[in-house]
Amino acid sequence: MNSLVAEIVSVGLLLGVLAFAVVRPRGLPEAVAALPAAGLVVVLGAVSPADAWEQTHSLLPVVGFLAAILVLAQLCDDDGLFEAAGDLVARFCGGSPRRLLGGVFGVAAVTTAVLSLDATVVLLTPVVFVTASRVGAHPRPHVYACTHLANSASLLLPVSNLTNLLAFTASGLSFTRFALLMALPWLAAIAVEYVVLRRFFATDLAAGAHPPKEDAPPRTVPTFTLVVLGLTLVAFAVTSLLGIEPLWAAFAGTAVLAVRALRGRRTTLPALVRAASPLFCLFVLALGIVVKAVVDNGLDTGIDRILPAGDSLTTLLVIAAVAALLANLINNLPAILALLPVVAPMGHGPVLAALIGVNLGPNLTYVGSLATLLWRRVLHEHDSAPSLGQFTRLGLLTVPATLIASTVALWGTLQW
């Protein structure tokens, strides 16, 4: 098979896999389409078995880390951490929807940074619905904050997003160096999102609310869970400095909470396996093979011709913009897999600029991020289906502004 035919076939399969992941007919898992597609690109010769294995092998630590973080987030939810956070936010807002929005921003930003964007979308969004209902506030600004921050607030740590884990591995940075470089871009993105959402939902936020009823006792904060979570974060930094995969720190923190939950009969082994989303992990591995076929048969050359070299502010802005566009065309996960072979040799500045693009860009369209698709599903379950027009208008206001603000912040940080 020549390269042109191989590229056409690979792109067709990639688009088919992504369309299946978006629609999920009859609720079938994403892996149902991705696994046969990965097998096809190998059988047809679009990617060799050796290259397919190398790609899978390189992704295994990342996927293992993802599984551990997903279980950790579920165990935190089982211990009541998100309910306690929602209760604190409800009491903090004192009947003010604007203060409620600020509280949701704070909790969502921390949740995304520490437990990944999936935790914010799947576990925190339902809590935000309940919290808004408790104080009589319109839920729309607050649940939109969840999905926007699931993407925008996922810049800070390597554990915040699967795209971060891939970029972190390619960048050669330590855990702490990565966090230090991305701290300012993270704050810039959150600040822009807050200002835009305050103005965009001004009418909803002015509608008023009431303080929560005081007859219900405050939810107990799970101190043990918080301590384990904090120690796990410290362990991420320590293992990274020692040259050990942060994967083992994630496993250790998860194991502590899992053993405690199993001994207390608050969870079961099948529940833990389900929380790890093994089929979604297989989907990621298979998607990696399909994307490799697309990249190796021509996309890498096309991206290389488009992207400028260096790490000047203009170069970083172009890389972030191209990455954002690519994320909205083929989803952010394939986008970072396609970009990394080109930008990694340029240094960690261009790698982080590409990460800003693929993490912030998905706030423009539903298909830009799997987390956004999950969020849309949660809203349907609460009979609050989002409006495509409203989602897009908000994205048009926030995405360019956050891209510029965060990339400029990254450039400034790189000058120190």
GROMACS .gro file of C-alpha atoms in nm:
model
  416
    1MET     CA    1   0.000   0.000   0.000
    2ASN     CA    2   0.150   0.336  -0.100
    3SER     CA    3   0.158   0.625   0.144
    4LEU     CA    4  -0.132   0.817  -0.011
    5VAL     CA    5  -0.370   0.522   0.001
    6ALA     CA    6  -0.248   0.431   0.350
    7GLU     CA    7  -0.311   0.791   0.467
    8ILE     CA    8  -0.661   0.798   0.318
    9VAL     CA    9  -0.750   0.465   0.476
   10SER     CA   10  -0.600   0.564   0.812
   11VAL     CA   11  -0.777   0.901   0.822
   12GLY     CA   12  -1.106   0.733   0.729
   13LEU     CA   13  -1.065   0.481   1.011
   14LEU     CA   14  -0.966   0.754   1.258
   15LEU     CA   15  -1.274   0.961   1.172
   16GLY     CA   16  -1.489   0.650   1.202
   17VAL     CA   17  -1.345   0.570   1.545
   18LEU     CA   18  -1.404   0.928   1.664
   19ALA     CA   19  -1.758   0.938   1.525
   20PHE     CA   20  -1.836   0.613   1.706
   21ALA     CA   21  -1.689   0.756   2.029
   22VAL     CA   22  -1.910   1.066   1.994
   23VAL     CA   23  -2.235   0.882   1.914
   24ARG     CA   24  -2.173   0.559   2.112
   25PRO     CA   25  -2.465   0.374   1.949
   26ARG     CA   26  -2.666   0.169   2.203
   27GLY     CA   27  -2.419   0.281   2.467
   28LEU     CA   28  -2.144   0.058   2.329
   29PRO     CA   29  -1.793   0.139   2.458
   30GLU     CA   30  -1.550   0.334   2.240
   31ALA     CA   31  -1.321   0.033   2.216
   32VAL     CA   32  -1.575  -0.156   2.002
   33ALA     CA   33  -1.474   0.053   1.700
   34ALA     CA   34  -1.117   0.139   1.797
   35LEU     CA   35  -0.985  -0.216   1.841
   36PRO     CA   36  -1.090  -0.343   1.493
   37ALA     CA   37  -0.962  -0.019   1.339
   38ALA     CA   38  -0.623  -0.068   1.502
   39GLY     CA   39  -0.613  -0.424   1.375
   40LEU     CA   40  -0.704  -0.310   1.024
   41VAL     CA   41  -0.425  -0.051   0.994
   42VAL     CA   42  -0.177  -0.323   1.092
   43VAL     CA   43  -0.323  -0.589   0.861
   44LEU     CA   44  -0.337  -0.344   0.569
   45GLY     CA   45   0.024  -0.241   0.626
   46ALA     CA   46  -0.046   0.124   0.715
   47VAL     CA   47   0.164   0.063   1.025
   48SER     CA   48   0.399  -0.229   1.087
   49PRO     CA   49   0.340  -0.474   1.376
   50ALA     CA   50   0.671  -0.364   1.529
   51ASP     CA   51   0.571   0.005   1.519
   52ALA     CA   52   0.226  -0.079   1.654
   53TRP     CA   53   0.382  -0.266   1.946
   54GLU     CA   54   0.629   0.017   2.011
   55GLN     CA   55   0.342   0.266   2.019
   56THR     CA   56   0.144   0.044   2.257
   57HIS     CA   57   0.446  -0.013   2.479
   58SER     CA   58   0.515   0.360   2.502
   59LEU     CA   59   0.153   0.431   2.597
   60LEU     CA   60   0.121   0.159   2.862
   61PRO     CA   61   0.263   0.363   3.155
   62VAL     CA   62   0.038   0.654   3.060
   63VAL     CA   63  -0.270   0.434   3.038
   64GLY     CA   64  -0.181   0.262   3.367
   65PHE     CA   65  -0.153   0.603   3.530
   66LEU     CA   66  -0.492   0.701   3.387
   67ALA     CA   67  -0.655   0.388   3.529
   68ALA     CA   68  -0.506   0.455   3.874
   69ILE     CA   69  -0.624   0.817   3.876
   70LEU     CA   70  -0.974   0.716   3.771
   71VAL     CA   71  -0.996   0.469   4.060
   72LEU     CA   72  -0.850   0.726   4.301
   73ALA     CA   73  -1.115   0.980   4.197
   74GLN     CA   74  -1.393   0.725   4.240
   75LEU     CA   75  -1.269   0.631   4.588
   76CYS     CA   76  -1.262   1.001   4.684
   77ASP     CA   77  -1.620   1.028   4.564
   78ASP     CA   78  -1.721   0.715   4.758
   79ASP     CA   79  -1.571   0.871   5.073
   80GLY     CA   80  -1.791   1.179   5.025
   81LEU     CA   81  -1.519   1.426   4.926
   82PHE     CA   82  -1.719   1.590   4.646
   83GLU     CA   83  -2.040   1.606   4.852
   84ALA     CA   84  -1.846   1.774   5.134
   85ALA     CA   85  -1.697   2.020   4.884
   86GLY     CA   86  -2.044   2.097   4.744
   87ASP     CA   87  -2.178   2.152   5.097
   88LEU     CA   88  -1.894   2.393   5.177
   89VAL     CA   89  -1.957   2.585   4.855
   90ALA     CA   90  -2.333   2.607   4.925
   91ARG     CA   91  -2.267   2.750   5.273
   92PHE     CA   92  -1.996   2.981   5.138
   93CYS     CA   93  -2.222   3.136   4.873
   94GLY     CA   94  -2.475   3.256   5.134
   95GLY     CA   95  -2.752   3.288   4.875
   96SER     CA   96  -2.538   3.470   4.618
   97PRO     CA   97  -2.517   3.300   4.275
   98ARG     CA   98  -2.201   3.501   4.197
   99ARG     CA   99  -2.028   3.369   4.508
  100LEU     CA  100  -2.154   3.022   4.418
  101LEU     CA  101  -1.990   3.057   4.077
  102GLY     CA  102  -1.665   3.157   4.247
  103GLY     CA  103  -1.687   2.855   4.476
  104VAL     CA  104  -1.758   2.621   4.187
  105PHE     CA  105  -1.460   2.768   3.999
  106GLY     CA  106  -1.233   2.702   4.297
  107VAL     CA  107  -1.349   2.345   4.356
  108ALA     CA  108  -1.354   2.258   3.985
  109ALA     CA  109  -1.007   2.403   3.926
  110VAL     CA  110  -0.854   2.206   4.215
  111THR     CA  111  -1.046   1.887   4.129
  112THR     CA  112  -0.930   1.902   3.767
  113ALA     CA  113  -0.570   1.973   3.859
  114VAL     CA  114  -0.543   1.698   4.120
  115LEU     CA  115  -0.786   1.426   4.006
  116SER     CA  116  -0.805   1.494   3.630
  117LEU     CA  117  -1.073   1.649   3.413
  118ASP     CA  118  -1.285   1.332   3.411
  119ALA     CA  119  -1.342   1.364   3.786
  120THR     CA  120  -1.470   1.719   3.738
  121VAL     CA  121  -1.708   1.623   3.459
  122VAL     CA  122  -1.838   1.289   3.583
  123LEU     CA  123  -1.822   1.325   3.962
  124LEU     CA  124  -1.838   1.698   4.036
  125THR     CA  125  -2.101   1.810   3.781
  126PRO     CA  126  -2.386   1.610   3.947
  127VAL     CA  127  -2.284   1.756   4.285
  128VAL     CA  128  -2.300   2.107   4.136
  129PHE     CA  129  -2.656   2.038   4.018
  130VAL     CA  130  -2.752   1.942   4.374
  131THR     CA  131  -2.568   2.240   4.524
  132ALA     CA  132  -2.739   2.489   4.292
  133SER     CA  133  -3.075   2.333   4.372
  134ARG     CA  134  -3.012   2.364   4.748
  135VAL     CA  135  -2.974   2.742   4.721
  136GLY     CA  136  -3.233   2.793   4.445
  137ALA     CA  137  -2.977   2.916   4.190
  138HIS     CA  138  -3.001   2.857   3.817
  139PRO     CA  139  -2.761   2.567   3.749
  140ARG     CA  140  -2.658   2.669   3.397
  141PRO     CA  141  -2.361   2.902   3.475
  142HIS     CA  142  -2.224   2.656   3.728
  143VAL     CA  143  -2.246   2.339   3.518
  144TYR     CA  144  -2.096   2.525   3.222
  145ALA     CA  145  -1.812   2.624   3.455
  146CYS     CA  146  -1.753   2.252   3.520
  147THR     CA  147  -1.698   2.163   3.155
  148HIS     CA  148  -1.494   2.474   3.074
  149LEU     CA  149  -1.267   2.425   3.374
  150ALA     CA  150  -1.237   2.052   3.305
  151ASN     CA  151  -1.050   2.158   2.993
  152SER     CA  152  -0.901   2.496   3.088
  153ALA     CA  153  -0.793   2.402   3.441
  154SER     CA  154  -0.620   2.085   3.323
  155LEU     CA  155  -0.295   2.264   3.240
  156LEU     CA  156  -0.131   2.255   3.582
  157LEU     CA  157  -0.005   1.904   3.660
  158PRO     CA  158   0.096   1.603   3.450
  159VAL     CA  159  -0.191   1.411   3.616
  160SER     CA  160  -0.460   1.663   3.523
  161ASN     CA  161  -0.528   1.531   3.173
  162LEU     CA  162  -0.428   1.234   2.961
  163THR     CA  163  -0.285   1.480   2.709
  164ASN     CA  164  -0.063   1.617   2.989
  165LEU     CA  165   0.073   1.271   3.063
  166LEU     CA  166   0.169   1.227   2.698
  167ALA     CA  167   0.326   1.572   2.676
  168PHE     CA  168   0.500   1.525   3.012
  169THR     CA  169   0.663   1.204   2.890
  170ALA     CA  170   0.776   1.369   2.566
  171SER     CA  171   0.900   1.689   2.731
  172GLY     CA  172   1.162   1.531   2.956
  173LEU     CA  173   1.061   1.768   3.237
  174SER     CA  174   1.038   1.668   3.602
  175PHE     CA  175   0.695   1.671   3.772
  176THR     CA  176   0.775   1.988   3.968
  177ARG     CA  177   0.934   2.170   3.671
  178PHE     CA  178   0.628   2.092   3.459
  179ALA     CA  179   0.398   2.231   3.732
  180LEU     CA  180   0.610   2.544   3.778
  181LEU     CA  181   0.610   2.620   3.405
  182MET     CA  182   0.236   2.567   3.373
  183ALA     CA  183   0.125   2.746   3.694
  184LEU     CA  184   0.097   3.091   3.536
  185PRO     CA  185  -0.075   2.968   3.214
  186TRP     CA  186  -0.318   2.773   3.438
  187LEU     CA  187  -0.405   3.081   3.644
  188ALA     CA  188  -0.437   3.295   3.331
  189ALA     CA  189  -0.683   3.050   3.171
  190ILE     CA  190  -0.897   3.030   3.488
  191ALA     CA  191  -0.903   3.409   3.530
  192VAL     CA  192  -1.015   3.466   3.170
  193GLU     CA  193  -1.280   3.196   3.198
  194TYR     CA  194  -1.417   3.353   3.518
  195VAL     CA  195  -1.444   3.701   3.373
  196VAL     CA  196  -1.611   3.580   3.052
  197LEU     CA  197  -1.855   3.343   3.228
  198ARG     CA  198  -1.955   3.619   3.478
  199ARG     CA  199  -2.051   3.846   3.189
  200PHE     CA  200  -2.197   3.574   2.964
  201PHE     CA  201  -2.432   3.444   3.235
  202ALA     CA  202  -2.499   3.783   3.398
  203THR     CA  203  -2.877   3.742   3.373
  204ASP     CA  204  -2.877   3.395   3.533
  205LEU     CA  205  -2.643   3.512   3.808
  206ALA     CA  206  -2.864   3.813   3.883
  207ALA     CA  207  -3.174   3.596   3.928
  208GLY     CA  208  -3.100   3.549   4.298
  209ALA     CA  209  -3.089   3.252   4.533
  210HIS     CA  210  -3.126   3.181   4.904
  211PRO     CA  211  -2.894   3.048   5.175
  212PRO     CA  212  -2.909   2.670   5.232
  213LYS     CA  213  -3.137   2.552   5.510
  214GLU     CA  214  -2.942   2.532   5.835
  215ASP     CA  215  -3.143   2.241   5.977
  216ALA     CA  216  -2.919   1.993   5.791
  217PRO     CA  217  -2.582   1.931   5.962
  218PRO     CA  218  -2.266   2.011   5.760
  219ARG     CA  219  -2.125   1.718   5.562
  220THR     CA  220  -1.822   1.562   5.727
  221VAL     CA  221  -1.498   1.628   5.542
  222PRO     CA  222  -1.316   1.294   5.487
  223THR     CA  223  -0.988   1.391   5.653
  224PHE     CA  224  -0.812   1.056   5.593
  225THR     CA  225  -0.892   1.075   5.221
  226LEU     CA  226  -0.764   1.431   5.202
  227VAL     CA  227  -0.439   1.336   5.375
  228VAL     CA  228  -0.381   1.039   5.140
  229LEU     CA  229  -0.457   1.263   4.842
  230GLY     CA  230  -0.206   1.522   4.963
  231LEU     CA  231   0.062   1.259   5.027
  232THR     CA  232   0.000   1.115   4.679
  233LEU     CA  233   0.063   1.456   4.526
  234VAL     CA  234   0.386   1.489   4.723
  235ALA     CA  235   0.483   1.140   4.606
  236PHE     CA  236   0.430   1.244   4.243
  237ALA     CA  237   0.694   1.512   4.283
  238VAL     CA  238   0.935   1.291   4.483
  239THR     CA  239   0.920   0.994   4.244
  240SER     CA  240   0.970   1.226   3.950
  241LEU     CA  241   1.283   1.375   4.111
  242LEU     CA  242   1.413   1.023   4.178
  243GLY     CA  243   1.359   0.917   3.817
  244ILE     CA  244   1.076   0.679   3.911
  245GLU     CA  245   0.754   0.672   3.708
  246PRO     CA  246   0.480   0.875   3.892
  247LEU     CA  247   0.262   0.578   3.803
  248TRP     CA  248   0.385   0.403   4.118
  249ALA     CA  249   0.289   0.695   4.339
  250ALA     CA  250  -0.059   0.688   4.188
  251PHE     CA  251  -0.084   0.314   4.250
  252ALA     CA  252   0.031   0.357   4.612
  253GLY     CA  253  -0.225   0.629   4.694
  254THR     CA  254  -0.501   0.436   4.522
  255ALA     CA  255  -0.405   0.113   4.700
  256VAL     CA  256  -0.424   0.277   5.044
  257LEU     CA  257  -0.776   0.407   4.983
  258ALA     CA  258  -0.886   0.088   4.807
  259VAL     CA  259  -0.773  -0.143   5.088
  260ARG     CA  260  -0.943   0.079   5.345
  261ALA     CA  261  -1.265   0.086   5.142
  262LEU     CA  262  -1.260  -0.291   5.087
  263ARG     CA  263  -1.202  -0.359   5.457
  264GLY     CA  264  -1.491  -0.125   5.542
  265ARG     CA  265  -1.709  -0.295   5.278
  266ARG     CA  266  -1.770   0.041   5.108
  267THR     CA  267  -1.663  -0.095   4.771
  268THR     CA  268  -1.591  -0.424   4.595
  269LEU     CA  269  -1.323  -0.552   4.361
  270PRO     CA  270  -1.561  -0.548   4.059
  271ALA     CA  271  -1.650  -0.186   4.142
  272LEU     CA  272  -1.280  -0.094   4.149
  273VAL     CA  273  -1.224  -0.263   3.813
  274ARG     CA  274  -1.520  -0.074   3.664
  275ALA     CA  275  -1.381   0.252   3.804
  276ALA     CA  276  -1.053   0.187   3.617
  277SER     CA  277  -1.250   0.187   3.287
  278PRO     CA  278  -1.049  -0.097   3.128
  279LEU     CA  279  -1.239  -0.069   2.799
  280PHE     CA  280  -1.162   0.302   2.781
  281CYS     CA  281  -0.796   0.222   2.846
  282LEU     CA  282  -0.804  -0.026   2.557
  283PHE     CA  283  -0.965   0.245   2.345
  284VAL     CA  284  -0.673   0.479   2.417
  285LEU     CA  285  -0.418   0.213   2.322
  286ALA     CA  286  -0.600   0.126   1.998
  287LEU     CA  287  -0.650   0.492   1.914
  288GLY     CA  288  -0.276   0.542   1.953
  289ILE     CA  289  -0.208   0.282   1.683
  290VAL     CA  290  -0.460   0.435   1.441
  291VAL     CA  291  -0.317   0.783   1.499
  292LYS     CA  292   0.036   0.651   1.441
  293ALA     CA  293  -0.076   0.524   1.100
  294VAL     CA  294  -0.219   0.868   1.019
  295VAL     CA  295   0.095   1.046   1.140
  296ASP     CA  296   0.353   0.820   0.975
  297ASN     CA  297   0.183   0.824   0.633
  298GLY     CA  298   0.179   1.199   0.585
  299LEU     CA  299   0.029   1.401   0.872
  300ASP     CA  300   0.369   1.447   1.036
  301THR     CA  301   0.506   1.600   0.716
  302GLY     CA  302   0.205   1.831   0.684
  303ILE     CA  303   0.231   1.948   1.046
  304ASP     CA  304   0.607   1.995   1.012
  305ARG     CA  305   0.553   2.225   0.711
  306ILE     CA  306   0.293   2.435   0.893
  307LEU     CA  307   0.462   2.480   1.229
  308PRO     CA  308   0.743   2.733   1.263
  309ALA     CA  309   1.059   2.637   1.452
  310GLY     CA  310   1.191   2.796   1.772
  311ASP     CA  311   1.028   2.915   2.094
  312SER     CA  312   0.957   3.283   2.030
  313LEU     CA  313   0.620   3.421   2.142
  314THR     CA  314   0.492   3.422   1.783
  315THR     CA  315   0.599   3.061   1.733
  316LEU     CA  316   0.433   2.949   2.055
  317LEU     CA  317   0.110   3.128   1.961
  318VAL     CA  318   0.107   2.962   1.617
  319ILE     CA  319   0.169   2.618   1.770
  320ALA     CA  320  -0.108   2.669   2.027
  321ALA     CA  321  -0.351   2.787   1.757
  322VAL     CA  322  -0.272   2.494   1.524
  323ALA     CA  323  -0.307   2.252   1.816
  324ALA     CA  324  -0.644   2.402   1.911
  325LEU     CA  325  -0.768   2.376   1.553
  326LEU     CA  326  -0.648   2.017   1.524
  327ALA     CA  327  -0.815   1.925   1.856
  328ASN     CA  328  -1.149   2.051   1.725
  329LEU     CA  329  -1.107   1.860   1.400
  330ILE     CA  330  -0.992   1.521   1.530
  331ASN     CA  331  -1.030   1.546   1.913
  332ASN     CA  332  -0.758   1.656   2.154
  333LEU     CA  333  -0.616   1.312   2.227
  334PRO     CA  334  -0.533   1.221   1.864
  335ALA     CA  335  -0.420   1.582   1.817
  336ILE     CA  336  -0.150   1.566   2.086
  337LEU     CA  337  -0.041   1.221   1.963
  338ALA     CA  338   0.001   1.368   1.614
  339LEU     CA  339   0.178   1.684   1.731
  340LEU     CA  340   0.429   1.543   1.976
  341PRO     CA  341   0.660   1.373   1.722
  342VAL     CA  342   0.698   1.712   1.550
  343VAL     CA  343   0.720   1.951   1.847
  344ALA     CA  344   0.914   1.732   2.094
  345PRO     CA  345   1.250   1.787   1.914
  346MET     CA  346   1.192   2.166   1.938
  347GLY     CA  347   1.211   2.160   2.320
  348HIS     CA  348   0.970   2.178   2.610
  349GLY     CA  349   0.840   2.527   2.522
  350PRO     CA  350   0.674   2.419   2.195
  351VAL     CA  351   0.553   2.096   2.364
  352LEU     CA  352   0.377   2.297   2.636
  353ALA     CA  353   0.236   2.541   2.378
  354ALA     CA  354   0.086   2.246   2.189
  355LEU     CA  355  -0.057   2.124   2.520
  356ILE     CA  356  -0.220   2.462   2.582
  357GLY     CA  357  -0.380   2.438   2.238
  358VAL     CA  358  -0.519   2.087   2.275
  359ASN     CA  359  -0.643   2.151   2.631
  360LEU     CA  360  -0.809   2.492   2.580
  361GLY     CA  361  -0.924   2.446   2.221
  362PRO     CA  362  -1.189   2.179   2.298
  363ASN     CA  363  -1.409   2.439   2.471
  364LEU     CA  364  -1.515   2.543   2.119
  365THR     CA  365  -1.688   2.222   2.000
  366TYR     CA  366  -1.841   1.912   2.157
  367VAL     CA  367  -1.603   1.678   1.972
  368GLY     CA  368  -1.287   1.856   2.086
  369SER     CA  369  -1.259   1.654   2.405
  370LEU     CA  370  -1.403   1.327   2.533
  371ALA     CA  371  -1.462   1.503   2.866
  372THR     CA  372  -1.698   1.747   2.696
  373LEU     CA  373  -1.892   1.455   2.548
  374LEU     CA  374  -1.917   1.301   2.896
  375TRP     CA  375  -2.036   1.634   3.036
  376ARG     CA  376  -2.307   1.657   2.769
  377ARG     CA  377  -2.424   1.309   2.871
  378VAL     CA  378  -2.443   1.412   3.239
  379LEU     CA  379  -2.659   1.714   3.147
  380HIS     CA  380  -2.895   1.497   2.944
  381GLU     CA  381  -2.936   1.271   3.248
  382HIS     CA  382  -3.046   1.579   3.448
  383ASP     CA  383  -3.292   1.693   3.178
  384SER     CA  384  -3.075   2.000   3.116
  385ALA     CA  385  -2.951   1.935   2.763
  386PRO     CA  386  -2.700   2.204   2.663
  387SER     CA  387  -2.769   2.436   2.372
  388LEU     CA  388  -2.525   2.394   2.082
  389GLY     CA  389  -2.557   2.764   1.998
  390GLN     CA  390  -2.491   2.875   2.355
  391PHE     CA  391  -2.199   2.635   2.396
  392THR     CA  392  -2.044   2.758   2.071
  393ARG     CA  393  -2.095   3.129   2.145
  394LEU     CA  394  -1.934   3.087   2.485
  395GLY     CA  395  -1.648   2.893   2.326
  396LEU     CA  396  -1.590   3.166   2.068
  397LEU     CA  397  -1.554   3.416   2.353
  398THR     CA  398  -1.329   3.208   2.578
  399VAL     CA  399  -1.107   2.994   2.356
  400PRO     CA  400  -0.914   3.267   2.168
  401ALA     CA  401  -0.880   3.475   2.484
  402THR     CA  402  -0.758   3.186   2.701
  403LEU     CA  403  -0.522   3.063   2.429
  404ILE     CA  404  -0.355   3.402   2.400
  405ALA     CA  405  -0.344   3.470   2.775
  406SER     CA  406  -0.203   3.127   2.863
  407THR     CA  407   0.050   3.118   2.581
  408VAL     CA  408   0.178   3.465   2.666
  409ALA     CA  409   0.203   3.353   3.030
  410LEU     CA  410   0.398   3.044   2.922
  411TRP     CA  411   0.634   3.255   2.713
  412GLY     CA  412   0.688   3.488   3.008
  413THR     CA  413   0.759   3.195   3.240
  414LEU     CA  414   1.012   3.051   2.994
  415GLN     CA  415   1.207   3.380   3.003
  416TRP     CA  416   1.288   3.341   3.375
   0.00000   0.00000   0.00000
